[in-house]
């Protein structure tokens, strides 16, 4: 059974239809890359999946549970949104780290806030915080930042900041890890270090991931499936060798020709 099913997802902004009926599914452990020109709806789709935007129509199903159904108000209760977001981790283009906290604290923070809601937190505060810190240290080591844990964001390069953001997303143990053009804010010479971390997650952790990317060679290498979006629709989808090797539409052929030059 698919870990994620997206059914007829639509999103309107002030009468403008940005998503026009998106349908796809994703199997556990698979990597899905979403490609397309700016304005095609890629980021809006990710924001809808992470419940940062509310779809106008459609359904989002995770592990067989309908998390969102535009026709069912019970699935849209504000009180449930934070719990639903925990199914997804999101790594933004621009890092969004808290500048007043170290790398370690940035990774720990969300988990600490959730832990405070546990009924046993007060009685076990020291043990809980120790466990959260150990997890954060392990994740920062995994992304190659064992020697930067106590550095503040301004002391880190863009690539290092993005790796902290990846560790932060992993700390909440999401079902699906989402990346919104994770290298677009980085200089070309440090893009590779972030892409290598994502490659390692796919290989060693078997993470289920959705990656909006403009790195076509990376998408071709790491993905199990690729979606090509244009004008708020999925114009083509399939295995990377199919989309990149034998595009069926003129829109995809033109897009690939443009990004390769």
Tab-separated table of C-alpha atoms in Angstrom:
chain	number	residue	atom	x	y	z
A	1	UNK	CA	0.000	0.000	0.000
A	2	UNK	CA	1.220	3.499	-0.821
A	3	UNK	CA	2.448	5.598	2.079
A	4	UNK	CA	1.041	8.728	0.387
A	5	UNK	CA	-1.932	9.223	-1.932
A	6	UNK	CA	-2.796	12.631	-3.347
A	7	UNK	CA	-6.192	12.764	-5.013
A	8	UNK	CA	-7.482	15.581	-7.242
A	9	UNK	CA	-5.680	18.250	-5.200
A	10	UNK	CA	-6.579	21.807	-6.183
A	11	UNK	CA	-5.589	25.173	-4.770
A	12	UNK	CA	-6.953	28.600	-5.660
A	13	UNK	CA	-5.512	31.949	-4.612
A	14	UNK	CA	-7.921	34.872	-5.045
A	15	UNK	CA	-9.636	33.143	-7.940
A	16	UNK	CA	-6.408	32.009	-9.604
A	17	UNK	CA	-6.137	28.222	-9.905
A	18	UNK	CA	-2.545	27.332	-8.962
A	19	UNK	CA	-3.066	23.563	-8.606
A	20	UNK	CA	-5.531	22.054	-11.076
A	21	UNK	CA	-6.181	18.530	-9.892
A	22	UNK	CA	-2.972	16.802	-8.808
A	23	UNK	CA	-3.007	13.004	-8.539
A	24	UNK	CA	-0.095	10.773	-7.542
A	25	UNK	CA	0.923	8.119	-5.042
A	26	UNK	CA	4.234	7.340	-3.359
A	27	UNK	CA	5.495	4.023	-2.023
A	28	UNK	CA	7.403	3.776	1.260
A	29	UNK	CA	11.156	4.144	0.780
A	30	UNK	CA	10.793	5.727	-2.646
A	31	UNK	CA	12.153	9.096	-3.749
A	32	UNK	CA	9.908	11.311	-5.854
A	33	UNK	CA	11.387	14.324	-7.629
A	34	UNK	CA	9.140	17.124	-8.842
A	35	UNK	CA	10.488	19.219	-11.703
A	36	UNK	CA	9.103	22.088	-13.741
A	37	UNK	CA	9.490	25.767	-14.466
A	38	UNK	CA	8.944	28.499	-11.884
A	39	UNK	CA	5.242	29.126	-11.386
A	40	UNK	CA	4.203	25.576	-12.246
A	41	UNK	CA	2.841	24.935	-8.734
A	42	UNK	CA	5.635	22.806	-7.263
A	43	UNK	CA	6.127	24.763	-4.042
A	44	UNK	CA	2.380	25.229	-3.547
A	45	UNK	CA	1.963	21.474	-3.775
A	46	UNK	CA	4.609	20.918	-1.068
A	47	UNK	CA	3.012	23.555	1.156
A	48	UNK	CA	-0.364	21.861	0.787
A	49	UNK	CA	1.140	18.485	1.697
A	50	UNK	CA	2.696	20.028	4.811
A	51	UNK	CA	-0.563	21.819	5.721
A	52	UNK	CA	1.032	25.229	5.406
A	53	UNK	CA	-1.668	25.935	2.800
A	54	UNK	CA	-5.204	24.563	2.776
A	55	UNK	CA	-6.181	22.887	-0.511
A	56	UNK	CA	-9.377	24.080	-2.151
A	57	UNK	CA	-10.345	20.568	-3.239
A	58	UNK	CA	-9.019	17.041	-2.984
A	59	UNK	CA	-7.670	14.539	-0.485
A	60	UNK	CA	-4.354	13.720	1.192
A	61	UNK	CA	-4.017	10.173	2.537
A	62	UNK	CA	-1.021	8.942	4.571
A	63	UNK	CA	-0.661	5.296	5.628
A	64	UNK	CA	-4.289	4.702	4.685
A	65	UNK	CA	-5.566	7.535	6.900
A	66	UNK	CA	-7.308	10.484	5.269
A	67	UNK	CA	-5.491	13.454	6.790
A	68	UNK	CA	-7.295	15.977	4.617
A	69	UNK	CA	-10.512	15.937	2.642
A	70	UNK	CA	-11.784	19.276	1.363
A	71	UNK	CA	-15.328	17.862	1.469
A	72	UNK	CA	-15.026	16.859	5.142
A	73	UNK	CA	-14.653	19.774	7.611
A	74	UNK	CA	-13.736	17.319	10.380
A	75	UNK	CA	-10.349	16.770	8.691
A	76	UNK	CA	-9.604	20.500	8.686
A	77	UNK	CA	-9.750	21.253	12.414
A	78	UNK	CA	-7.018	23.711	13.383
A	79	UNK	CA	-6.282	21.773	16.570
A	80	UNK	CA	-5.203	18.740	14.524
A	81	UNK	CA	-2.919	20.526	12.077
A	82	UNK	CA	0.260	20.296	14.129
A	83	UNK	CA	-0.217	16.555	14.609
A	84	UNK	CA	-0.789	16.105	10.874
A	85	UNK	CA	2.335	18.088	10.021
A	86	UNK	CA	4.421	15.580	11.970
A	87	UNK	CA	3.882	13.089	9.145
A	88	UNK	CA	5.947	15.392	6.920
A	89	UNK	CA	9.326	17.029	7.408
A	90	UNK	CA	10.023	20.093	5.278
A	91	UNK	CA	13.418	21.519	4.377
A	92	UNK	CA	13.028	25.034	2.970
A	93	UNK	CA	15.083	26.858	0.362
A	94	UNK	CA	16.309	29.467	2.845
A	95	UNK	CA	17.202	27.291	5.874
A	96	UNK	CA	14.935	29.176	8.375
A	97	UNK	CA	17.224	28.467	11.319
A	98	UNK	CA	16.810	30.418	14.556
A	99	UNK	CA	19.837	32.764	14.641
A	100	UNK	CA	19.918	32.975	18.455
A	101	UNK	CA	20.398	29.208	18.873
A	102	UNK	CA	23.310	26.902	18.139
A	103	UNK	CA	23.070	24.186	15.523
A	104	UNK	CA	22.422	21.654	18.285
A	105	UNK	CA	19.644	23.725	19.853
A	106	UNK	CA	18.027	24.317	16.456
A	107	UNK	CA	17.762	20.551	15.981
A	108	UNK	CA	16.510	19.952	19.531
A	109	UNK	CA	13.943	22.723	19.771
A	110	UNK	CA	10.851	21.247	18.125
A	111	UNK	CA	11.291	17.913	19.894
A	112	UNK	CA	11.636	19.722	23.219
A	113	UNK	CA	8.430	21.667	22.647
A	114	UNK	CA	6.544	18.461	21.870
A	115	UNK	CA	8.034	16.699	24.880
A	116	UNK	CA	6.699	19.395	27.211
A	117	UNK	CA	3.181	18.299	26.313
A	118	UNK	CA	3.800	14.791	27.636
A	119	UNK	CA	2.174	14.113	31.029
A	120	UNK	CA	5.401	12.593	32.364
A	121	UNK	CA	7.662	15.457	31.221
A	122	UNK	CA	8.088	17.199	34.580
A	123	UNK	CA	8.980	14.006	36.390
A	124	UNK	CA	11.442	12.904	33.706
A	125	UNK	CA	12.651	16.226	32.337
A	126	UNK	CA	16.376	15.545	32.672
A	127	UNK	CA	16.192	12.120	31.040
A	128	UNK	CA	13.957	13.393	28.223
A	129	UNK	CA	16.254	16.331	27.462
A	130	UNK	CA	19.289	14.045	27.505
A	131	UNK	CA	17.630	11.700	25.006
A	132	UNK	CA	16.667	14.614	22.734
A	133	UNK	CA	20.207	16.016	22.875
A	134	UNK	CA	21.735	12.636	22.061
A	135	UNK	CA	19.432	12.254	19.068
A	136	UNK	CA	20.310	15.741	17.833
A	137	UNK	CA	24.036	15.031	18.201
A	138	UNK	CA	23.683	11.785	16.271
A	139	UNK	CA	21.782	13.511	13.444
A	140	UNK	CA	24.273	16.357	13.178
A	141	UNK	CA	27.077	13.801	13.029
A	142	UNK	CA	25.170	11.949	10.308
A	143	UNK	CA	25.023	15.086	8.148
A	144	UNK	CA	28.717	15.768	8.694
A	145	UNK	CA	28.535	18.490	11.353
A	146	UNK	CA	29.978	16.765	14.423
A	147	UNK	CA	32.467	19.623	14.810
A	148	UNK	CA	29.896	22.400	14.303
A	149	UNK	CA	27.227	21.526	16.881
A	150	UNK	CA	27.884	24.547	19.086
A	151	UNK	CA	28.206	27.017	16.228
A	152	UNK	CA	25.506	29.612	15.562
A	153	UNK	CA	23.976	29.951	12.077
A	154	UNK	CA	26.057	33.047	11.246
A	155	UNK	CA	29.176	30.960	11.882
A	156	UNK	CA	28.134	28.339	9.341
A	157	UNK	CA	28.284	28.302	5.552
A	158	UNK	CA	25.076	28.076	3.545
A	159	UNK	CA	25.643	24.391	2.923
A	160	UNK	CA	26.236	23.753	6.619
A	161	UNK	CA	23.085	25.670	7.550
A	162	UNK	CA	21.065	23.595	5.115
A	163	UNK	CA	22.484	20.414	6.627
A	164	UNK	CA	21.386	21.630	10.069
A	165	UNK	CA	17.915	22.178	8.589
A	166	UNK	CA	17.919	18.591	7.282
A	167	UNK	CA	18.912	17.255	10.716
A	168	UNK	CA	16.155	19.360	12.292
A	169	UNK	CA	13.561	17.873	9.955
A	170	UNK	CA	14.811	14.340	10.676
A	171	UNK	CA	14.617	14.909	14.447
A	172	UNK	CA	10.827	14.595	14.373
A	173	UNK	CA	11.063	11.245	12.573
A	174	UNK	CA	8.664	12.120	9.734
A	175	UNK	CA	7.056	9.537	7.478
A	176	UNK	CA	7.969	11.636	4.439
A	177	UNK	CA	10.810	14.142	4.134
A	178	UNK	CA	10.152	17.002	1.716
A	179	UNK	CA	12.705	19.340	0.155
A	180	UNK	CA	11.772	22.595	-1.566
A	181	UNK	CA	14.668	23.297	-3.948
A	182	UNK	CA	17.186	22.688	-1.156
A	183	UNK	CA	20.189	23.982	-3.125
A	184	UNK	CA	18.671	27.039	-4.817
A	185	UNK	CA	20.060	29.447	-2.177
A	186	UNK	CA	23.539	27.922	-2.259
A	187	UNK	CA	26.638	28.767	-4.233
A	188	UNK	CA	27.368	26.146	-6.916
A	189	UNK	CA	30.576	24.993	-5.228
A	190	UNK	CA	28.748	23.952	-2.026
A	191	UNK	CA	25.607	22.549	-3.643
A	192	UNK	CA	27.224	19.121	-3.848
A	193	UNK	CA	27.601	18.719	-0.083
A	194	UNK	CA	23.841	19.066	0.467
A	195	UNK	CA	22.989	16.771	-2.444
A	196	UNK	CA	25.368	14.167	-1.023
A	197	UNK	CA	23.513	14.217	2.299
A	198	UNK	CA	20.211	13.645	0.479
A	199	UNK	CA	21.763	10.803	-1.533
A	200	UNK	CA	22.954	9.190	1.694
A	201	UNK	CA	19.505	9.457	3.264
A	202	UNK	CA	18.019	7.688	0.267
A	203	UNK	CA	20.608	4.912	0.346
A	204	UNK	CA	21.312	4.319	4.038
A	205	UNK	CA	18.009	5.248	5.659
A	206	UNK	CA	15.709	4.237	2.797
A	207	UNK	CA	13.856	7.496	3.481
A	208	UNK	CA	10.628	8.300	1.698
A	209	UNK	CA	11.269	11.694	0.120
A	210	UNK	CA	9.680	14.287	-2.114
A	211	UNK	CA	12.209	16.653	-3.679
A	212	UNK	CA	11.355	19.779	-5.652
A	213	UNK	CA	14.579	20.401	-7.529
A	214	UNK	CA	16.141	22.173	-10.473
A	215	UNK	CA	19.105	19.761	-10.416
A	216	UNK	CA	18.142	17.469	-13.288
A	217	UNK	CA	21.142	15.125	-13.080
A	218	UNK	CA	20.508	14.686	-9.356
A	219	UNK	CA	16.795	13.973	-9.948
A	220	UNK	CA	17.675	11.419	-12.587
A	221	UNK	CA	20.167	9.676	-10.306
A	222	UNK	CA	18.361	9.570	-6.975
A	223	UNK	CA	14.663	9.307	-7.886
A	224	UNK	CA	12.453	6.285	-8.238
A	225	UNK	CA	9.803	8.437	-9.918
A	226	UNK	CA	9.630	11.934	-11.358
A	227	UNK	CA	6.690	14.312	-11.810
A	228	UNK	CA	6.877	17.079	-14.389
A	229	UNK	CA	4.533	19.942	-13.498
A	230	UNK	CA	3.348	22.708	-15.792
A	231	UNK	CA	0.491	25.188	-15.341
A	232	UNK	CA	-0.598	23.599	-12.073
A	233	UNK	CA	-0.945	20.103	-13.488
A	234	UNK	CA	1.137	16.940	-13.623
A	235	UNK	CA	1.898	16.834	-17.322
A	236	UNK	CA	4.102	13.722	-17.204
A	237	UNK	CA	5.103	11.219	-14.521
A	238	UNK	CA	7.080	8.009	-14.464
A	239	UNK	CA	10.517	6.511	-13.977
A	240	UNK	CA	13.397	8.978	-14.496
A	241	UNK	CA	14.750	7.059	-17.480
A	242	UNK	CA	11.363	7.483	-19.192
A	243	UNK	CA	10.913	11.195	-18.531
A	244	UNK	CA	14.479	12.236	-19.209
A	245	UNK	CA	15.164	9.738	-21.972
A	246	UNK	CA	11.875	9.814	-23.844
A	247	UNK	CA	9.728	12.859	-23.008
A	248	UNK	CA	6.264	12.533	-24.505
A	249	UNK	CA	5.160	16.176	-24.533
A	250	UNK	CA	6.623	19.219	-26.185
A	251	UNK	CA	6.447	21.076	-22.856
A	252	UNK	CA	8.789	18.585	-21.192
A	253	UNK	CA	11.109	18.459	-24.202
A	254	UNK	CA	11.370	22.256	-24.166
A	255	UNK	CA	11.916	22.355	-20.410
A	256	UNK	CA	14.691	19.756	-20.487
A	257	UNK	CA	16.350	21.501	-23.428
A	258	UNK	CA	16.334	24.805	-21.532
A	259	UNK	CA	17.684	23.503	-18.226
A	260	UNK	CA	20.464	21.501	-19.887
A	261	UNK	CA	21.960	24.574	-21.594
